[in-house]
């Protein structure tokens, strides 16, 4: 169990399977006036959890570790109380689609920010909860509009996304309320990218870890290319898949690509060496 | 060396409409974000801005400069130590202000 489960899980249940964390009644109505007149935004902060990245880059270049740690500590303290994400497995994602309501497909902010993808080619985010009824009020947030879907449609879409190779995550908007289900990748997703490139833990690892059964692996390479976290490659000299378990986020994308079931997801908490590695 | 990426916003007026640099960069260095958020309407295209947020990862390949139709992008390289020194001074000023 990660710290979020300890705080917001229901008796040993994972926090994102606890219906209470979807039960936000109404988003706080933001103060009129300021936004109506147009409030300032920092283009450098665009994308999921990117507010301090420009600063992190400077700390990195200056080689000042203490500065870098301070930026992360302060930013994450705030993020964990307001807005962060965690990787979930496909099974968990499907379970969530039975808990969360309403469900609406919307454009992915990160890929707009980093690749300028037009909204109509980029409906890869799923917004959930009463906030979805507010898209007309905040058209910039919901650029391109929203498309409400039934749980069945959402599941079909989730399966398609998994097949295509997108990592699935839950995203909190006002801890502990989950307001988004994302389909992400490196480097298109700002949260994934900042975690991999700058070790900025806005995005937490999932509750599982993939392990290769070296007896079963035939070296067919079908799993290669599935990992968005730089945790998977081929051990060429033995011709077996290699998962860096320390680096694995437990998304399960490699698992479903394997024709011989040679990769399996294990509970992180049952791996003493990885149990605290979020 | 580290890239210094400059964008001339007098030349780059509709970055989301153009988005050529965002799309071409092999290292995904650029981001494009709004400078304003409005209630009840989307941000004007002219209020979007390109920034080289991940400039520490720029290879200097020059593709963005080549592809930019308005000539708005400038990529120059500085010695890492020179930039490091500049950022250390910024940090020192920040700490000084905090402690005063
Ligand atoms: S789907 Fe992923 S990449 Fe897109 S907005 Fe959500 S977190 Fe960002
Ligand atoms: S190794 Fe497999 S489970 Fe782990 S992060 Fe990569 S694709 Fe996901
Ligand atoms: S897909 Fe399965 S059998 Fe093929 S290389 Fe990967 S782990 Fe091994
Ligand atoms: S020079 Fe190449 S790597 Fe650097 S920003 Fe331009 S396109 Fe990207
Ligand atoms: S290619 Fe040039 S004009 Fe086009 S968005 Fe980039 S900087 Fe602006």
Short mmCIF file of C-alpha atoms and ligand atoms in Angstrom, two decimals:
data_model
loop_
_atom_site.label_atom_id
_atom_site.label_comp_id
_atom_site.label_asym_id
_atom_site.label_seq_id
_atom_site.Cartn_x
_atom_site.Cartn_y
_atom_site.Cartn_z
CA UNK A 1 0.00 0.00 0.00
CA UNK A 2 1.28 3.42 -0.85
CA UNK A 3 0.77 6.43 1.40
CA UNK A 4 -2.32 7.48 -0.56
CA UNK A 5 -3.97 4.12 0.25
CA UNK A 6 -3.09 4.50 3.90
CA UNK A 7 -4.78 7.86 3.97
CA UNK A 8 -7.65 7.44 1.54
CA UNK A 9 -8.10 3.68 1.06
CA UNK A 10 -11.06 1.90 2.57
CA UNK A 11 -9.78 -0.82 4.97
CA UNK A 12 -6.84 -2.11 3.00
CA UNK A 13 -8.50 -1.40 -0.35
CA UNK A 14 -6.58 0.62 -2.89
CA UNK A 15 -7.44 4.27 -2.71
CA UNK A 16 -8.54 4.58 -6.32
CA UNK A 17 -11.02 1.73 -5.85
CA UNK A 18 -12.66 3.52 -2.93
CA UNK A 19 -15.91 5.05 -4.25
CA UNK A 20 -15.62 7.90 -1.76
CA UNK A 21 -12.73 9.31 -3.74
CA UNK A 22 -15.07 9.85 -6.66
CA UNK A 23 -17.86 11.31 -4.59
CA UNK A 24 -17.02 14.94 -4.83
CA UNK A 25 -20.28 16.81 -4.98
CA UNK A 26 -19.50 19.99 -6.79
CA UNK A 27 -16.29 21.69 -7.62
CA UNK A 28 -15.80 24.86 -5.68
CA UNK A 29 -17.11 27.71 -7.74
CA UNK A 30 -14.09 29.79 -8.52
CA UNK A 31 -14.20 33.46 -7.77
CA UNK A 32 -15.94 35.42 -10.45
CA UNK A 33 -14.28 38.48 -11.84
CA UNK A 34 -10.64 37.59 -12.02
CA UNK A 35 -10.96 34.73 -14.49
CA UNK A 36 -13.78 36.45 -16.30
CA UNK A 37 -11.41 39.28 -17.09
CA UNK A 38 -8.71 36.82 -18.08
CA UNK A 39 -6.21 35.60 -15.54
CA UNK A 40 -2.52 35.31 -16.29
CA UNK A 41 -1.04 31.92 -17.00
CA UNK A 42 2.58 30.87 -17.40
CA UNK A 43 3.06 29.07 -20.73
CA UNK A 44 6.10 27.33 -19.21
CA UNK A 45 3.78 25.63 -16.69
CA UNK A 46 1.50 24.02 -19.28
CA UNK A 47 0.87 20.28 -18.99
CA UNK A 48 0.21 17.92 -16.10
CA UNK A 49 2.18 18.97 -13.04
CA UNK A 50 4.73 21.02 -14.92
CA UNK A 51 4.69 24.16 -12.77
CA UNK A 52 8.26 23.83 -11.49
CA UNK A 53 9.96 22.11 -14.39
CA UNK A 54 11.58 25.26 -15.78
CA UNK A 55 13.12 25.79 -12.34
CA UNK A 56 14.20 22.13 -12.10
CA UNK A 57 16.02 22.41 -15.41
CA UNK A 58 18.03 25.32 -14.03
CA UNK A 59 18.89 23.45 -10.84
CA UNK A 60 19.98 20.46 -12.93
CA UNK A 61 22.26 22.54 -15.12
CA UNK A 62 23.82 24.29 -12.16
CA UNK A 63 24.53 20.89 -10.60
CA UNK A 64 23.03 22.04 -7.32
CA UNK A 65 21.43 18.89 -5.87
CA UNK A 66 20.26 20.62 -2.75
CA UNK A 67 18.36 23.17 -4.84
CA UNK A 68 16.85 20.42 -6.98
CA UNK A 69 15.72 18.48 -3.91
CA UNK A 70 14.23 21.58 -2.37
CA UNK A 71 12.22 22.37 -5.51
CA UNK A 72 10.89 18.82 -5.60
CA UNK A 73 10.12 18.64 -1.90
CA UNK A 74 8.14 21.87 -1.88
CA UNK A 75 6.35 21.19 -5.15
CA UNK A 76 5.38 17.64 -4.18
CA UNK A 77 4.19 18.63 -0.74
CA UNK A 78 1.75 20.91 -2.50
CA UNK A 79 0.96 18.47 -5.32
CA UNK A 80 0.07 15.59 -3.01
CA UNK A 81 -2.49 17.82 -1.32
CA UNK A 82 -4.00 18.96 -4.58
CA UNK A 83 -3.08 17.39 -7.91
CA UNK A 84 -1.02 14.27 -8.75
CA UNK A 85 -1.36 10.93 -10.52
CA UNK A 86 -0.63 7.21 -10.22
CA UNK A 87 -0.25 4.37 -12.69
CA UNK A 88 -2.95 1.68 -12.56
CA UNK A 89 -3.31 -1.66 -14.33
CA UNK A 90 -5.87 -2.29 -17.05
CA UNK A 91 -7.96 -4.45 -14.67
CA UNK A 92 -8.07 -1.67 -12.13
CA UNK A 93 -8.91 0.87 -14.80
CA UNK A 94 -11.88 -1.22 -15.90
CA UNK A 95 -13.06 -1.53 -12.29
CA UNK A 96 -12.83 2.24 -11.91
CA UNK A 97 -15.09 2.71 -14.92
CA UNK A 98 -17.82 0.97 -12.90
CA UNK A 99 -17.33 3.32 -9.96
CA UNK A 100 -16.77 6.72 -11.53
CA UNK A 101 -19.55 8.80 -13.06
CA UNK A 102 -20.10 10.59 -15.36
CA UNK A 103 -17.42 9.67 -17.89
CA UNK A 104 -16.41 11.97 -20.71
CA UNK A 105 -13.69 11.74 -23.31
CA UNK A 106 -11.74 14.92 -23.78
CA UNK A 107 -8.65 16.25 -25.42
CA UNK A 108 -5.25 15.48 -23.88
CA UNK A 109 -3.65 18.66 -22.61
CA UNK A 110 -0.10 17.31 -22.49
CA UNK A 111 0.08 16.29 -26.10
CA UNK A 112 -1.38 19.61 -27.16
CA UNK A 113 1.28 21.37 -25.11
CA UNK A 114 4.27 19.30 -26.24
CA UNK A 115 3.33 18.35 -29.79
CA UNK A 116 0.61 20.84 -30.66
CA UNK A 117 -1.71 17.98 -31.54
CA UNK A 118 -5.06 19.31 -32.81
CA UNK A 119 -7.95 18.56 -30.46
CA UNK A 120 -9.87 16.33 -32.85
CA UNK A 121 -6.89 13.94 -33.23
CA UNK A 122 -6.21 13.97 -29.54
CA UNK A 123 -9.27 12.76 -27.61
CA UNK A 124 -7.21 10.49 -25.36
CA UNK A 125 -8.08 11.76 -21.92
CA UNK A 126 -11.06 10.71 -19.81
CA UNK A 127 -12.55 13.26 -17.46
CA UNK A 128 -14.79 12.02 -14.65
CA UNK A 129 -17.13 13.47 -12.06
CA UNK A 130 -19.40 16.49 -11.90
CA UNK A 131 -16.63 18.76 -13.21
CA UNK A 132 -17.47 17.39 -16.65
CA UNK A 133 -20.70 19.34 -16.68
CA UNK A 134 -18.73 22.56 -16.55
CA UNK A 135 -16.96 22.35 -19.85
CA UNK A 136 -18.98 25.18 -21.35
CA UNK A 137 -17.95 27.42 -18.54
CA UNK A 138 -14.23 26.71 -18.86
CA UNK A 139 -13.80 26.04 -22.58
CA UNK A 140 -10.03 26.46 -22.42
CA UNK A 141 -9.69 23.66 -19.88
CA UNK A 142 -11.95 21.44 -21.99
CA UNK A 143 -10.65 22.67 -25.35
CA UNK A 144 -12.42 20.85 -28.15
CA UNK A 145 -15.39 20.03 -25.88
CA UNK A 146 -16.21 16.77 -24.14
CA UNK A 147 -17.93 13.61 -25.31
CA UNK A 148 -19.96 11.79 -22.66
CA UNK A 149 -19.75 7.99 -22.85
CA UNK A 150 -21.38 5.04 -21.11
CA UNK A 151 -19.28 2.73 -18.92
CA UNK A 152 -19.47 0.09 -21.67
CA UNK A 153 -18.21 2.50 -24.32
CA UNK A 154 -15.50 3.65 -21.95
CA UNK A 155 -14.33 0.07 -21.35
CA UNK A 156 -14.09 -0.66 -25.02
CA UNK A 157 -12.12 2.52 -25.48
CA UNK A 158 -9.84 1.65 -22.53
CA UNK A 159 -9.08 -1.75 -24.06
CA UNK A 160 -8.25 -0.08 -27.36
CA UNK A 161 -5.91 2.35 -25.62
CA UNK A 162 -4.15 -0.44 -23.78
CA UNK A 163 -3.75 -2.34 -27.00
CA UNK A 164 -2.30 0.73 -28.69
CA UNK A 165 0.25 0.96 -25.90
CA UNK A 166 -0.87 3.78 -23.65
CA UNK A 167 -0.19 3.70 -19.93
CA UNK A 168 -3.29 4.20 -17.80
CA UNK A 169 -3.25 6.50 -14.80
CA UNK A 170 -5.63 8.03 -12.27
CA UNK A 171 -5.35 11.75 -11.70
CA UNK A 172 -6.40 13.67 -8.66
CA UNK A 173 -7.91 17.13 -8.81
CA UNK A 174 -8.26 18.31 -5.22
CA UNK A 175 -6.96 15.40 -3.09
CA UNK A 176 -8.41 12.80 -2.76
CA UNK A 177 -10.92 13.32 -5.56
CA UNK A 178 -10.10 11.60 -8.82
CA UNK A 179 -11.10 13.74 -11.79
CA UNK A 180 -9.21 12.15 -14.65
CA UNK A 181 -8.23 8.83 -16.15
CA UNK A 182 -5.35 9.30 -18.51
CA UNK A 183 -3.77 7.33 -21.35
CA UNK A 184 -0.16 8.39 -21.36
CA UNK A 185 3.22 7.78 -22.84
CA UNK A 186 6.78 8.99 -22.87
CA UNK A 187 7.56 11.71 -23.83
CA UNK A 188 4.11 12.98 -24.94
CA UNK A 189 2.77 12.95 -21.39
CA UNK A 190 4.29 15.76 -19.36
CA UNK A 191 3.86 13.83 -16.09
CA UNK A 192 5.57 10.69 -17.43
CA UNK A 193 8.31 12.72 -19.00
CA UNK A 194 9.07 14.75 -15.91
CA UNK A 195 9.20 11.58 -13.84
CA UNK A 196 11.55 9.79 -16.21
CA UNK A 197 13.78 12.71 -17.17
CA UNK A 198 13.88 14.66 -13.90
CA UNK A 199 12.66 12.09 -11.35
CA UNK A 200 9.85 14.45 -10.39
CA UNK A 201 7.42 12.21 -8.53
CA UNK A 202 4.18 13.94 -9.51
CA UNK A 203 3.27 10.61 -11.08
CA UNK A 204 3.54 7.69 -8.65
CA UNK A 205 4.41 4.16 -9.66
CA UNK A 206 1.60 1.61 -9.58
CA UNK A 207 0.94 -1.15 -7.06
CA UNK A 208 2.38 -3.91 -9.21
CA UNK A 209 5.76 -4.79 -10.70
CA UNK A 210 6.42 -6.90 -13.78
CA UNK A 211 8.72 -9.91 -13.56
CA UNK A 212 9.99 -12.06 -16.40
CA UNK A 213 9.86 -15.82 -16.07
CA UNK A 214 13.10 -16.72 -17.78
CA UNK A 215 12.06 -20.32 -18.27
CA UNK A 216 8.96 -19.30 -20.20
CA UNK A 217 10.44 -16.46 -22.25
CA UNK A 218 11.23 -17.55 -25.80
CA UNK A 219 12.88 -14.29 -26.79
CA UNK A 220 10.22 -13.57 -29.41
CA UNK A 221 10.51 -9.79 -28.78
CA UNK A 222 6.74 -9.13 -28.96
CA UNK A 223 6.91 -7.19 -25.70
CA UNK A 224 9.71 -4.88 -26.85
CA UNK A 225 8.53 -1.38 -27.56
CA UNK A 226 5.62 -1.64 -25.13
CA UNK A 227 7.33 -0.02 -22.17
CA UNK A 228 6.93 3.77 -21.81
CA UNK A 229 9.20 3.91 -18.76
CA UNK A 230 12.53 2.69 -20.16
CA UNK A 231 12.28 -0.44 -18.03
CA UNK A 232 12.23 -3.15 -20.70
CA UNK A 233 14.71 -4.42 -23.27
CA UNK A 234 16.13 -7.62 -24.69
CA UNK A 235 19.05 -9.28 -23.00
CA UNK A 236 20.68 -10.02 -26.30
CA UNK A 237 23.29 -12.44 -24.98
CA UNK A 238 20.69 -14.79 -23.46
CA UNK A 239 17.90 -13.80 -25.85
CA UNK A 240 15.42 -13.16 -23.06
CA UNK A 241 13.32 -10.13 -22.18
CA UNK A 242 14.75 -8.05 -19.35
CA UNK A 243 12.61 -5.92 -17.01
CA UNK A 244 14.39 -3.46 -14.77
CA UNK A 245 12.08 -4.03 -11.81
CA UNK A 246 13.44 -1.03 -9.98
CA UNK A 247 12.36 1.15 -12.88
CA UNK A 248 9.09 -0.66 -13.69
CA UNK A 249 5.87 1.30 -13.06
CA UNK A 250 3.63 -1.77 -13.15
CA UNK A 251 1.43 -0.66 -16.05
CA UNK A 252 1.21 -4.18 -17.49
CA UNK A 253 1.58 -3.16 -21.14
CA UNK A 254 4.37 -5.72 -21.65
CA UNK A 255 2.33 -8.46 -19.97
CA UNK A 256 -0.53 -8.41 -22.45
CA UNK A 257 1.86 -8.39 -25.40
CA UNK A 258 3.48 -11.70 -24.46
CA UNK A 259 2.17 -14.77 -26.30
CA UNK A 260 3.64 -17.22 -23.77
CA UNK A 261 2.60 -15.47 -20.53
CA UNK A 262 6.21 -15.10 -19.57
CA UNK A 263 5.70 -11.74 -17.84
CA UNK A 264 3.54 -11.48 -14.77
CA UNK A 265 2.55 -8.61 -12.50
CA UNK A 266 3.32 -9.04 -8.81
CA UNK A 267 2.19 -6.95 -5.87
CA UNK A 268 4.79 -4.35 -5.07
CA UNK A 269 4.16 -4.75 -1.36
CA UNK A 270 5.19 -8.42 -1.52
CA UNK A 271 8.59 -7.46 -2.92
CA UNK A 272 10.51 -6.18 0.09
CA UNK A 273 13.17 -4.58 -2.08
CA UNK A 274 10.60 -2.57 -4.03
CA UNK A 275 7.80 -2.10 -1.52
CA UNK A 276 8.72 1.49 -0.79
CA UNK A 277 9.67 2.39 -4.32
CA UNK A 278 6.80 4.61 -5.47
CA UNK B 1 27.32 22.90 -24.20
CA UNK B 2 23.75 23.88 -23.49
CA UNK B 3 21.26 25.44 -25.88
CA UNK B 4 19.80 28.87 -25.41
CA UNK B 5 16.56 28.90 -27.33
CA UNK B 6 15.01 32.23 -28.19
CA UNK B 7 11.58 32.77 -29.72
CA UNK B 8 10.63 36.09 -31.27
CA UNK B 9 6.98 36.52 -30.33
CA UNK B 10 6.59 39.35 -32.81
CA UNK B 11 7.15 36.78 -35.54
CA UNK B 12 5.48 33.71 -34.00
CA UNK B 13 1.86 34.84 -33.69
CA UNK B 14 -0.22 31.68 -33.92
CA UNK B 15 1.88 28.82 -32.55
CA UNK B 16 -0.99 26.33 -32.12
CA UNK B 17 -2.05 26.94 -35.69
CA UNK B 18 1.50 26.55 -37.01
CA UNK B 19 2.99 24.07 -34.50
CA UNK B 20 5.78 23.12 -36.92
CA UNK B 21 8.56 23.31 -34.33
CA UNK B 22 6.51 21.30 -31.81
CA UNK B 23 5.96 18.64 -34.36
CA UNK B 24 9.44 18.41 -35.88
CA UNK B 25 11.72 18.48 -32.84
CA UNK B 26 13.22 15.01 -32.36
CA UNK B 27 13.85 15.73 -28.68
CA UNK B 28 10.46 17.32 -27.81
CA UNK B 29 12.14 20.45 -26.46
CA UNK B 30 9.26 22.88 -27.02
CA UNK B 31 6.02 23.42 -25.22
CA UNK B 32 3.15 25.67 -26.20
CA UNK B 33 0.99 27.10 -23.44
CA UNK B 34 -1.51 29.89 -22.85
CA UNK B 35 -0.56 33.20 -21.28
CA UNK B 36 -4.19 33.86 -20.30
CA UNK B 37 -7.18 31.81 -19.19
CA UNK B 38 -10.65 33.23 -19.74
CA UNK B 39 -14.00 32.26 -18.40
CA UNK B 40 -16.67 31.38 -20.96
CA UNK B 41 -14.34 31.35 -23.94
CA UNK B 42 -11.18 29.76 -25.21
CA UNK B 43 -7.88 31.57 -25.10
CA UNK B 44 -7.08 33.54 -28.27
CA UNK B 45 -4.52 31.84 -30.50
CA UNK B 46 -2.34 34.94 -30.18
CA UNK B 47 -2.21 34.40 -26.42
CA UNK B 48 -0.39 31.10 -26.82
CA UNK B 49 3.38 31.05 -26.57
CA UNK B 50 6.12 28.64 -27.55
CA UNK B 51 8.93 28.07 -25.05
CA UNK B 52 11.98 25.82 -25.19
CA UNK B 53 11.19 24.37 -21.77
CA UNK B 54 13.45 21.33 -22.04
CA UNK B 55 16.40 23.23 -23.52
CA UNK B 56 18.85 21.13 -21.48
CA UNK B 57 18.03 18.23 -23.81
CA UNK B 58 18.45 20.07 -27.11
CA UNK B 59 20.95 18.38 -29.45
CA UNK B 60 21.39 21.40 -31.67
CA UNK B 61 20.20 19.52 -34.75
CA UNK B 62 18.69 22.71 -36.17
CA UNK B 63 15.48 21.14 -37.50
CA UNK B 64 13.27 23.67 -35.70
CA UNK B 65 15.12 26.64 -37.19
CA UNK B 66 14.85 25.11 -40.66
CA UNK B 67 11.15 24.37 -40.38
CA UNK B 68 9.99 27.65 -38.83
CA UNK B 69 8.17 29.64 -41.54
CA UNK B 70 8.60 32.99 -39.79
CA UNK B 71 12.23 32.72 -38.73
CA UNK B 72 11.22 33.18 -35.11
CA UNK B 73 13.54 30.59 -33.54
CA UNK B 74 17.15 31.14 -32.57
CA UNK B 75 19.26 28.36 -31.10
CA UNK B 76 22.64 29.26 -29.69
CA UNK B 77 24.99 27.28 -27.54
CA UNK B 78 26.68 28.37 -24.34
CA UNK B 79 29.28 26.54 -22.30
CA UNK B 80 27.53 24.56 -19.57
CA UNK B 81 29.69 26.14 -16.89
CA UNK B 82 28.70 29.64 -17.96
CA UNK B 83 25.00 28.83 -17.61
CA UNK B 84 25.58 26.93 -14.39
CA UNK B 85 27.28 29.99 -12.98
CA UNK B 86 24.38 32.21 -14.05
CA UNK B 87 21.82 29.91 -12.40
CA UNK B 88 23.93 29.65 -9.23
CA UNK B 89 23.83 33.43 -8.98
CA UNK B 90 20.04 33.38 -9.44
CA UNK B 91 19.80 30.79 -6.68
CA UNK B 92 21.99 32.78 -4.33
CA UNK B 93 19.82 35.85 -4.89
CA UNK B 94 16.72 33.78 -4.22
CA UNK B 95 18.15 32.48 -0.93
CA UNK B 96 19.27 35.93 0.11
CA UNK B 97 15.82 37.34 -0.48
CA UNK B 98 14.23 34.51 1.47
CA UNK B 99 16.51 35.03 4.45
CA UNK B 100 16.11 38.77 4.59
S1 LIG C 1 -3.69 11.69 -21.04
FE1 LIG C 1 -1.64 11.70 -20.08
S2 LIG C 1 -0.63 12.93 -21.48
FE2 LIG C 1 -2.75 13.43 -21.77
S3 LIG C 1 -3.35 15.08 -20.32
FE3 LIG C 1 -3.68 13.20 -19.34
S4 LIG C 1 -1.73 12.95 -18.19
FE4 LIG C 1 -1.30 14.30 -19.80
S1 LIG C 2 8.21 -3.25 -17.65
FE1 LIG C 2 6.14 -3.74 -18.32
S2 LIG C 2 4.84 -3.34 -16.54
FE2 LIG C 2 6.82 -2.41 -16.13
S3 LIG C 2 6.53 -0.29 -16.75
FE3 LIG C 2 7.42 -1.39 -18.51
S4 LIG C 2 5.65 -2.08 -19.72
FE4 LIG C 2 4.88 -1.45 -17.72
S1 LIG C 3 6.90 -11.32 -25.44
FE1 LIG C 3 7.16 -12.83 -23.83
S2 LIG C 3 8.26 -14.51 -24.75
FE2 LIG C 3 8.45 -12.78 -26.13
S3 LIG C 3 10.39 -11.80 -25.51
FE3 LIG C 3 8.77 -10.78 -24.37
S4 LIG C 3 8.66 -11.92 -22.45
FE4 LIG C 3 9.80 -13.17 -23.86
S1 LIG C 4 17.83 22.25 -32.46
FE1 LIG C 4 16.90 20.22 -32.79
S2 LIG C 4 16.77 19.35 -30.69
FE2 LIG C 4 17.15 21.55 -30.47
S3 LIG C 4 15.12 22.43 -30.24
FE3 LIG C 4 15.62 22.57 -32.42
S4 LIG C 4 14.77 20.71 -33.32
FE4 LIG C 4 14.82 20.39 -31.12
S1 LIG C 5 7.64 26.94 -36.18
FE1 LIG C 5 8.08 29.10 -35.78
S2 LIG C 5 6.17 30.19 -36.26
FE2 LIG C 5 5.69 28.00 -36.10
S3 LIG C 5 5.04 27.75 -33.97
FE3 LIG C 5 7.23 27.30 -34.02
S4 LIG C 5 8.22 29.26 -33.55
FE4 LIG C 5 6.10 29.72 -34.09
#
